[in-house]
Short mmCIF file of C-alpha atoms in Angstrom, two decimals:
data_model
loop_
_atom_site.label_atom_id
_atom_site.label_comp_id
_atom_site.label_asym_id
_atom_site.label_seq_id
_atom_site.Cartn_x
_atom_site.Cartn_y
_atom_site.Cartn_z
CA MET A 4 199.82 312.90 213.61
CA LYS A 5 200.19 310.07 215.91
CA ILE A 6 200.90 309.70 219.48
CA SER A 7 204.58 309.33 220.43
CA LEU A 8 206.11 306.57 222.41
CA ASP A 9 207.36 309.15 225.05
CA GLN A 10 203.40 309.87 225.50
CA PHE A 11 202.37 306.41 225.99
CA ALA A 12 205.13 305.90 228.40
CA ALA A 13 204.10 309.19 230.19
CA ARG A 14 200.40 307.78 230.14
CA ARG A 15 201.51 304.82 231.97
CA GLN A 16 203.95 306.70 234.66
CA LYS A 17 200.88 308.93 235.21
CA LEU A 18 198.67 306.00 235.82
CA MET A 19 201.27 304.17 238.34
CA ASP A 20 201.55 307.57 239.81
CA SER A 21 197.90 307.40 240.84
CA MET A 22 198.30 303.91 242.39
CA LEU A 23 198.53 303.08 246.07
CA PRO A 24 201.97 301.36 247.07
CA SER A 25 202.33 297.46 246.92
CA SER A 26 199.73 297.33 243.86
CA ILE A 27 200.01 295.89 240.33
CA ALA A 28 197.37 296.97 237.15
CA ILE A 29 196.30 294.35 234.76
CA ILE A 30 195.08 295.61 231.55
CA PRO A 31 194.09 293.15 228.60
CA ALA A 32 194.14 293.69 224.94
CA ALA A 33 191.31 293.23 222.76
CA GLN A 34 190.63 289.65 221.18
CA MET A 35 189.73 288.79 217.66
CA LYS A 36 186.02 287.80 217.07
CA GLN A 37 184.53 285.62 214.63
CA ARG A 38 182.13 287.13 212.47
CA ASN A 39 181.23 283.78 210.72
CA SER A 40 182.74 280.66 209.68
CA ASP A 41 186.35 281.39 209.15
CA VAL A 42 185.88 284.87 208.67
CA GLU A 43 186.71 287.50 211.43
CA TYR A 44 185.97 291.26 212.15
CA PRO A 45 188.59 293.67 211.68
CA PHE A 46 190.59 293.77 214.52
CA ARG A 47 189.91 296.94 216.94
CA GLN A 48 192.39 297.37 219.87
CA ASP A 49 190.80 297.91 223.59
CA SER A 50 190.94 301.78 223.98
CA HIS A 51 192.52 301.35 227.63
CA PHE A 52 194.95 299.06 226.41
CA TYR A 53 195.96 301.22 223.17
CA TYR A 54 196.03 304.31 225.32
CA LEU A 55 198.66 302.94 227.60
CA THR A 56 200.60 301.21 224.87
CA GLY A 57 200.01 302.20 221.12
CA PHE A 58 200.31 298.39 220.79
CA ASN A 59 197.79 297.15 218.19
CA GLU A 60 197.83 293.32 218.49
CA PRO A 61 195.23 291.34 220.10
CA ASP A 62 196.09 288.59 222.82
CA ALA A 63 198.29 290.73 224.94
CA VAL A 64 198.36 291.80 228.53
CA LEU A 65 200.01 294.84 229.80
CA LEU A 66 201.07 294.70 233.75
CA LEU A 67 202.06 297.84 235.70
CA ILE A 68 203.76 297.36 238.93
CA PRO A 69 205.20 300.58 240.57
CA GLY A 70 208.31 300.28 242.25
CA ARG A 71 209.34 297.05 240.95
CA ALA A 72 213.22 296.97 240.50
CA ALA A 73 213.37 295.02 237.53
CA GLY A 74 210.93 297.14 235.45
CA GLU A 75 207.67 298.61 236.12
CA SER A 76 206.06 297.41 233.04
CA VAL A 77 205.52 293.87 231.84
CA MET A 78 203.76 292.88 228.48
CA PHE A 79 202.81 289.30 227.54
CA CYS A 80 202.04 289.15 223.98
CA ARG A 81 202.07 286.61 221.14
CA ASN A 82 205.42 285.11 219.97
CA ARG A 83 206.99 285.65 216.48
CA ASP A 84 205.47 282.69 214.51
CA LYS A 85 206.92 282.33 211.01
CA LEU A 86 203.95 280.68 209.71
CA MET A 87 201.61 282.41 211.46
CA GLU A 88 203.31 285.47 210.34
CA ILE A 89 202.72 284.14 206.50
CA TRP A 90 199.04 284.01 206.70
CA ASN A 91 197.95 286.87 209.12
CA GLY A 92 200.78 289.33 209.20
CA TYR A 93 204.04 290.61 211.41
CA ARG A 94 203.90 289.96 215.21
CA ALA A 95 205.97 292.37 217.62
CA GLY A 96 206.93 289.64 219.88
CA PRO A 97 208.29 289.94 223.47
CA GLU A 98 211.46 291.24 222.08
CA GLY A 99 209.42 293.74 219.81
CA VAL A 100 207.55 294.99 222.77
CA VAL A 101 210.89 295.98 224.69
CA ALA A 102 212.70 297.26 221.69
CA ASP A 103 209.75 299.00 219.87
CA TYR A 104 207.33 300.14 222.71
CA HIS A 105 209.27 301.16 225.72
CA ILE A 106 208.06 298.39 227.65
CA ALA A 107 210.31 297.18 230.41
CA GLU A 108 209.97 293.39 230.10
CA GLY A 109 208.28 291.00 227.49
CA HIS A 110 206.95 287.42 227.72
CA PRO A 111 205.18 285.09 225.50
CA ILE A 112 201.00 284.98 226.20
CA ASP A 113 201.33 281.35 226.63
CA GLU A 114 203.54 281.76 229.67
CA ILE A 115 201.19 284.12 231.41
CA ASP A 116 200.09 281.40 233.92
CA THR A 117 203.19 280.54 235.04
CA ILE A 118 204.99 283.85 235.46
CA LEU A 119 201.99 286.17 236.36
CA PRO A 120 201.29 284.43 239.93
CA THR A 121 204.81 284.73 241.02
CA LEU A 122 204.78 288.50 240.01
CA LEU A 123 201.21 288.84 242.28
CA ASP A 124 202.97 287.20 245.36
CA GLY A 125 203.28 289.58 247.96
CA LEU A 126 201.54 292.95 246.60
CA ALA A 127 198.62 294.18 248.39
CA ARG A 128 195.87 294.96 245.92
CA ILE A 129 195.04 294.46 242.18
CA TYR A 130 193.92 297.14 240.02
CA TYR A 131 191.73 295.31 237.26
CA SER A 132 188.53 296.35 235.16
CA ILE A 133 186.55 293.78 237.09
CA GLY A 134 183.26 292.31 234.72
CA ARG A 135 184.84 293.64 231.31
CA ASP A 136 186.18 290.33 230.12
CA GLU A 137 184.55 287.12 231.76
CA ASP A 138 187.37 284.89 230.71
CA LEU A 139 190.31 287.21 232.33
CA ASP A 140 188.14 287.61 235.23
CA GLN A 141 188.26 283.69 235.87
CA GLN A 142 192.21 283.91 235.06
CA VAL A 143 192.42 286.57 237.60
CA ARG A 144 190.83 284.24 240.21
CA HIS A 145 192.78 281.10 239.26
CA TRP A 146 196.12 283.12 239.44
CA LEU A 147 194.83 284.45 243.08
CA ASN A 148 193.75 280.63 243.95
CA LEU A 149 197.44 279.77 243.23
CA ILE A 150 199.16 281.97 245.25
CA ARG A 151 196.38 281.24 248.05
CA GLY A 152 197.76 277.26 247.78
CA GLN A 153 201.24 278.21 248.61
CA VAL A 154 200.53 280.34 251.94
CA ARG A 155 202.35 277.72 254.10
CA GLN A 156 205.69 278.29 251.67
CA GLY A 157 205.44 281.97 252.70
CA ALA A 158 203.47 283.34 249.75
CA VAL A 159 200.93 286.35 250.08
CA ALA A 160 197.92 286.91 247.90
CA PRO A 161 196.89 290.28 247.32
CA SER A 162 193.67 290.81 249.38
CA GLU A 163 192.20 293.88 247.63
CA LEU A 164 190.60 294.19 244.17
CA VAL A 165 190.26 297.90 243.05
CA MET A 166 188.30 298.77 239.81
CA LEU A 167 191.25 300.34 237.47
CA ASP A 168 188.45 302.30 235.13
CA GLN A 169 188.00 305.11 237.17
CA LEU A 170 191.74 306.37 237.34
CA LEU A 171 191.69 305.45 233.36
CA ASN A 172 188.34 307.35 232.55
CA GLU A 173 189.62 310.50 234.50
CA MET A 174 192.79 310.49 232.48
CA ARG A 175 191.21 309.94 229.04
CA LEU A 176 188.49 312.61 229.75
CA ILE A 177 191.18 315.36 229.28
CA LYS A 178 193.04 315.27 226.06
CA THR A 179 196.41 316.37 225.67
CA ASP A 180 197.49 318.77 222.63
CA ALA A 181 198.28 315.54 220.55
CA GLU A 182 195.04 313.87 221.42
CA GLN A 183 193.34 317.70 220.29
CA ALA A 184 195.49 317.74 217.06
CA LEU A 185 194.38 313.88 216.23
CA MET A 186 190.92 315.10 216.86
CA ARG A 187 191.07 318.23 214.92
CA GLU A 188 192.32 316.18 211.89
CA ALA A 189 189.33 313.27 212.66
CA GLY A 190 187.08 316.34 212.95
CA GLU A 191 188.04 317.59 209.52
CA ILE A 192 188.05 314.26 207.75
CA SER A 193 184.67 313.59 208.78
CA ALA A 194 183.54 317.03 207.98
CA GLN A 195 184.85 316.86 204.47
CA GLY A 196 183.15 313.09 204.08
CA HIS A 197 179.72 315.20 205.06
CA ILE A 198 180.38 317.92 202.38
CA ARG A 199 180.81 315.20 199.93
CA ALA A 200 177.33 313.54 200.44
CA MET A 201 175.49 316.91 200.44
CA GLN A 202 177.26 317.48 197.00
CA VAL A 203 176.38 314.22 195.54
CA CYS A 204 172.88 313.89 196.97
CA LYS A 205 169.71 313.74 194.70
CA PRO A 206 166.22 312.13 194.79
CA GLY A 207 166.44 308.67 193.65
CA MET A 208 169.68 307.41 195.13
CA MET A 209 169.73 304.91 197.80
CA GLU A 210 170.90 305.72 201.49
CA TYR A 211 173.74 303.25 201.24
CA GLN A 212 175.08 305.08 198.37
CA LEU A 213 175.47 307.99 200.62
CA GLU A 214 176.97 306.34 203.10
CA ALA A 215 179.58 304.43 200.49
CA GLU A 216 180.46 308.25 199.57
CA ILE A 217 181.09 308.90 202.96
CA LEU A 218 183.00 305.87 203.76
CA TYR A 219 185.14 306.22 200.46
CA HIS A 220 186.25 309.50 201.62
CA PHE A 221 187.21 308.21 205.06
CA THR A 222 189.16 305.61 203.56
CA LEU A 223 190.47 308.10 201.08
CA LYS A 224 192.31 309.65 203.81
CA GLY A 225 193.64 306.64 205.73
CA CYS A 226 190.79 305.99 208.12
CA ARG A 227 189.75 302.36 207.19
CA GLN A 228 187.18 302.00 209.92
CA PRO A 229 184.26 304.53 210.96
CA ALA A 230 184.05 305.58 214.30
CA TYR A 231 180.55 303.80 214.46
CA SER A 232 177.79 302.65 212.05
CA THR A 233 177.01 305.22 209.81
CA ILE A 234 173.22 306.33 209.96
CA VAL A 235 171.94 307.86 206.66
CA GLY A 236 168.10 308.13 207.28
CA GLY A 237 165.77 309.67 204.67
CA GLY A 238 161.99 310.78 205.37
CA ALA A 239 160.76 309.39 208.46
CA ASN A 240 164.01 306.83 208.86
CA GLY A 241 165.54 310.04 210.28
CA CYS A 242 163.12 309.95 213.46
CA VAL A 243 164.79 306.53 214.27
CA LEU A 244 167.96 307.62 216.46
CA HIS A 245 170.15 304.53 215.77
CA TYR A 246 168.95 303.86 212.13
CA ILE A 247 171.61 301.59 210.68
CA GLU A 248 169.94 299.99 207.60
CA ASN A 249 170.45 302.36 205.14
CA ASP A 250 168.72 300.46 202.52
CA GLN A 251 166.07 302.64 201.27
CA PRO A 252 165.69 305.43 198.56
CA LEU A 253 165.83 308.93 198.91
CA GLN A 254 162.98 310.96 197.86
CA ASP A 255 162.00 313.88 196.63
CA GLY A 256 160.88 316.35 198.89
CA ASP A 257 162.47 314.63 202.04
CA LEU A 258 165.22 315.43 204.39
CA VAL A 259 168.17 313.03 204.89
CA LEU A 260 169.79 312.75 208.13
CA ILE A 261 173.38 311.59 208.06
CA ASP A 262 175.14 310.70 211.50
CA ALA A 263 178.59 309.86 210.64
CA GLY A 264 182.45 310.11 211.78
CA CYS A 265 185.72 308.84 210.92
CA GLU A 266 188.33 307.10 213.10
CA LEU A 267 191.99 308.34 213.15
CA ASP A 268 193.93 306.41 214.92
CA HIS A 269 191.68 305.27 217.47
CA TYR A 270 190.29 308.79 218.00
CA ALA A 271 186.73 309.56 216.55
CA GLY A 272 184.86 312.15 215.02
CA ASP A 273 181.00 312.36 215.20
CA ILE A 274 178.96 314.43 212.93
CA THR A 275 175.48 314.86 212.35
CA ARG A 276 173.72 316.82 209.41
CA THR A 277 170.56 316.91 207.94
CA PHE A 278 169.75 318.38 205.02
CA PRO A 279 167.15 318.22 202.04
CA VAL A 280 167.32 315.30 199.47
CA ASN A 281 166.67 318.14 196.53
CA GLY A 282 168.68 320.73 197.81
CA ARG A 283 165.79 322.83 198.83
CA PHE A 284 164.42 322.88 202.45
CA SER A 285 160.21 323.39 202.49
CA ALA A 286 158.52 325.75 205.02
CA GLU A 287 157.93 322.94 207.73
CA GLN A 288 161.24 321.65 207.34
CA LYS A 289 162.99 325.06 207.49
CA ALA A 290 161.05 326.19 210.33
CA LEU A 291 162.11 323.00 212.43
CA TYR A 292 165.79 322.89 211.21
CA GLN A 293 166.24 326.62 212.20
CA LEU A 294 164.82 325.65 215.58
CA VAL A 295 167.34 322.68 216.22
CA LEU A 296 170.05 325.05 214.44
CA ASP A 297 169.23 327.63 217.42
CA ALA A 298 169.42 325.04 219.76
CA GLN A 299 172.60 324.26 218.82
CA LYS A 300 174.08 327.64 218.76
CA ALA A 301 172.49 328.16 222.50
CA CYS A 302 174.28 324.99 223.55
CA ILE A 303 177.80 325.82 222.14
CA ASN A 304 177.63 329.26 223.55
CA LEU A 305 177.74 327.96 226.78
CA ALA A 306 180.28 325.28 226.27
CA LYS A 307 183.32 326.73 228.36
CA PRO A 308 185.14 326.40 231.67
CA GLY A 309 183.38 326.27 234.59
CA VAL A 310 179.81 325.49 233.12
CA LEU A 311 177.92 322.44 234.49
CA TRP A 312 177.50 319.60 231.88
CA ASP A 313 174.06 319.61 232.58
CA GLU A 314 173.40 323.57 231.78
CA VAL A 315 174.22 323.00 228.35
CA HIS A 316 171.64 320.40 228.03
CA GLN A 317 168.70 322.45 229.81
CA ALA A 318 169.77 324.94 227.30
CA SER A 319 168.47 323.04 224.49
CA VAL A 320 165.54 321.89 226.39
CA ASN A 321 164.30 325.41 226.95
CA VAL A 322 164.82 326.49 223.11
CA LEU A 323 163.77 323.36 221.88
CA THR A 324 160.61 323.47 224.04
CA GLN A 325 160.13 326.95 223.38
CA GLY A 326 160.34 326.61 219.45
CA LEU A 327 157.31 323.63 219.44
CA ILE A 328 155.20 325.74 221.31
CA ASP A 329 155.65 328.71 219.12
CA LEU A 330 154.92 326.82 215.81
CA GLY A 331 151.86 324.98 217.54
CA LEU A 332 153.48 321.12 218.26
CA LEU A 333 153.36 321.42 222.07
CA THR A 334 150.61 323.58 223.19
CA GLY A 335 151.20 324.64 227.23
CA SER A 336 153.36 326.86 228.54
CA LEU A 337 157.23 326.46 228.55
CA GLU A 338 157.11 325.72 232.28
CA ASP A 339 154.59 323.28 232.25
CA GLU A 340 155.91 321.47 229.07
CA ILE A 341 159.38 321.24 230.56
CA GLU A 342 158.09 319.69 233.78
CA SER A 343 155.72 317.30 232.37
CA GLY A 344 158.18 316.19 230.02
CA GLY A 345 156.02 317.07 226.85
CA TYR A 346 159.03 317.72 224.89
CA ARG A 347 160.44 314.43 224.87
CA ASP A 348 157.74 313.26 222.25
CA PHE A 349 160.17 315.13 220.26
CA TYR A 350 163.39 315.47 221.84
CA MET A 351 164.02 312.13 223.78
CA HIS A 352 168.19 312.47 224.22
CA ARG A 353 170.46 314.53 225.95
CA ALA A 354 172.46 317.28 224.03
CA GLY A 355 175.70 315.26 223.91
CA HIS A 356 177.97 313.03 225.16
CA TRP A 357 182.33 312.75 225.65
CA LEU A 358 184.11 312.18 222.69
CA GLY A 359 187.43 310.77 222.68
CA MET A 360 188.87 307.39 221.78
CA ASP A 361 185.16 305.69 222.04
CA VAL A 362 182.66 307.78 220.64
CA HIS A 363 180.61 307.58 223.49
CA ASP A 364 184.07 308.06 225.17
CA VAL A 365 184.76 307.53 229.05
CA GLY A 366 184.33 309.85 232.02
CA ASP A 367 181.78 310.47 234.23
CA TYR A 368 178.98 313.05 233.98
CA LYS A 369 178.64 313.49 237.77
CA VAL A 370 181.17 313.79 240.29
CA GLU A 371 180.04 313.13 243.99
CA GLY A 372 176.52 313.67 242.83
CA GLU A 373 176.77 316.79 241.55
CA TRP A 374 177.05 317.74 237.42
CA ARG A 375 180.52 317.91 236.49
CA THR A 376 181.94 320.98 235.43
CA LEU A 377 183.65 321.59 232.15
CA GLN A 378 187.31 321.90 231.90
CA PRO A 379 189.84 322.66 229.24
CA GLY A 380 190.57 319.64 227.30
CA MET A 381 187.61 318.10 227.20
CA VAL A 382 185.78 317.11 223.95
CA MET A 383 182.13 317.07 223.87
CA THR A 384 179.59 316.93 221.05
CA VAL A 385 176.47 319.07 220.90
CA GLU A 386 173.78 317.49 218.92
CA PRO A 387 170.17 318.47 219.81
CA GLY A 388 167.61 317.38 217.56
CA ILE A 389 163.81 317.14 217.13
CA TYR A 390 161.83 314.11 215.70
CA VAL A 391 158.29 314.01 214.30
CA ALA A 392 156.94 310.56 214.57
CA VAL A 393 155.14 309.94 211.41
CA ASP A 394 152.20 308.47 213.62
CA ASN A 395 152.17 311.10 215.72
CA GLU A 396 148.53 312.33 215.54
CA ASN A 397 148.75 315.13 217.83
CA VAL A 398 150.14 317.45 215.48
CA GLU A 399 149.45 318.51 211.96
CA ALA A 400 150.10 316.15 208.90
CA ARG A 401 152.56 318.66 207.07
CA TRP A 402 155.16 317.86 210.38
CA ARG A 403 154.90 314.30 210.56
CA GLY A 404 157.91 312.32 209.49
CA ILE A 405 160.63 315.14 210.00
CA GLY A 406 163.69 313.93 212.18
CA ILE A 407 166.57 316.66 212.57
CA ARG A 408 169.70 316.69 214.35
CA ILE A 409 172.76 318.77 214.12
CA GLU A 410 175.74 317.68 215.53
CA ASP A 411 179.55 319.17 216.22
CA ASP A 412 182.37 318.11 217.93
CA VAL A 413 183.21 320.80 220.72
CA LEU A 414 186.94 321.05 222.49
CA ILE A 415 186.85 323.21 225.56
CA THR A 416 189.44 325.96 225.77
CA ASP A 417 191.02 328.28 228.22
CA GLN A 418 189.15 330.88 226.38
CA GLY A 419 185.67 329.04 225.68
CA CYS A 420 185.56 326.38 222.91
CA GLU A 421 186.58 325.19 219.70
CA ILE A 422 184.28 323.60 217.21
CA LEU A 423 186.36 320.56 215.42
CA THR A 424 183.81 320.05 212.81
CA ALA A 425 183.20 323.58 211.57
CA ALA A 426 184.14 322.73 207.86
CA VAL A 427 180.58 321.39 207.21
CA PRO A 428 177.97 323.65 206.54
CA LYS A 429 174.85 324.16 209.00
CA GLU A 430 173.29 327.31 207.94
CA ILE A 431 169.95 326.89 205.93
CA ASP A 432 171.42 329.19 203.00
CA GLU A 433 175.12 327.60 203.27
CA ILE A 434 173.60 324.06 202.94
CA GLU A 435 171.53 325.08 199.81
CA ALA A 436 174.01 326.89 198.05
CA LEU A 437 176.58 323.84 198.45
CA MET A 438 174.03 321.42 196.90
CA ALA A 439 172.90 323.73 194.32
CA SER A 440 176.67 324.50 193.02
CA ALA A 441 177.43 320.69 192.84
#
């Protein structure tokens, strides 16, 4: 499943339809990043750029110019170069972006300083993501200054810079049927990776060995890169929210928290599961795990059109705080512990985030100062957690060092919601049965 060229073209048209007259949008591609010496990081295209083009090469710039008679889309990209293609692979070239990507006009990237100022002349405004690319910021200023230097010859420079992000962020927040299908597949691949980790886990393994099992499955299914750095935290490491060292042995009697998701054609999966290294929950682990699961279920039950984003989070706070009181980890009343923020010693993040081409995807959570209401086509994570620090002397020793998070990817539908990552078990008995049968 891939996004069709027609849909990329439709996205460009939708963006242009939302722009004011006499405007141009400038959208840069990502660049290769050096890792060390002569080694570069694997290339990953800028999400905005890919969303509008499907073009997966570095060093390119897309222009959208609504109403331009000679063509409303222009792309600058690397020229074909036989020698460089021998070393680094095929390039589409300006002719290729026109022939293969439905772009109206293509030019070599080396000619951008000559051609682009002529396209800016006479326009009123530039839509551009100011501050995201310092080098391109300088180039935009240079192009504007070139036009300003020709005012005596009748040139007119744009006088207004408009942030492009808001328009694109709103477009990307609501997923089309094709995007939903991709994310459904990414969720399934991610889920099967987690199942594999549960099946092979045993005491004495290293955290990185479970990471390797998950990444192997992702790659086997065509996902060469994860959507983010994989977290495999055994024991107290599960209390570190962004733990990525993954270099410690997994101990008998501990839990292991895995936060991992694949990236499929630039769309992310994002799942967290927590399970016992030896396949059996202890009494304390089971009590805290069931509490987190109850909180997640309460959140998912709320995830439907018309519900405020913050209502979902507040449901997790209410369930977790009451549960911590019932278990004796908090001692105040529900109202007092929520008002004072006492629960934050155990639950310090929000219940979820938008998900899409980026794992923490674009889109405002508030609109005009008010929490956004959920709408069909939005995809969000639901991921409450409890983390009892190993040095928390305010609780009994038997609770310390237990970190639990349960996360699923949830698509808001007309009827309610769909859990895209439901294939991986999360009920206590289901997890223990899966691990016992491996």
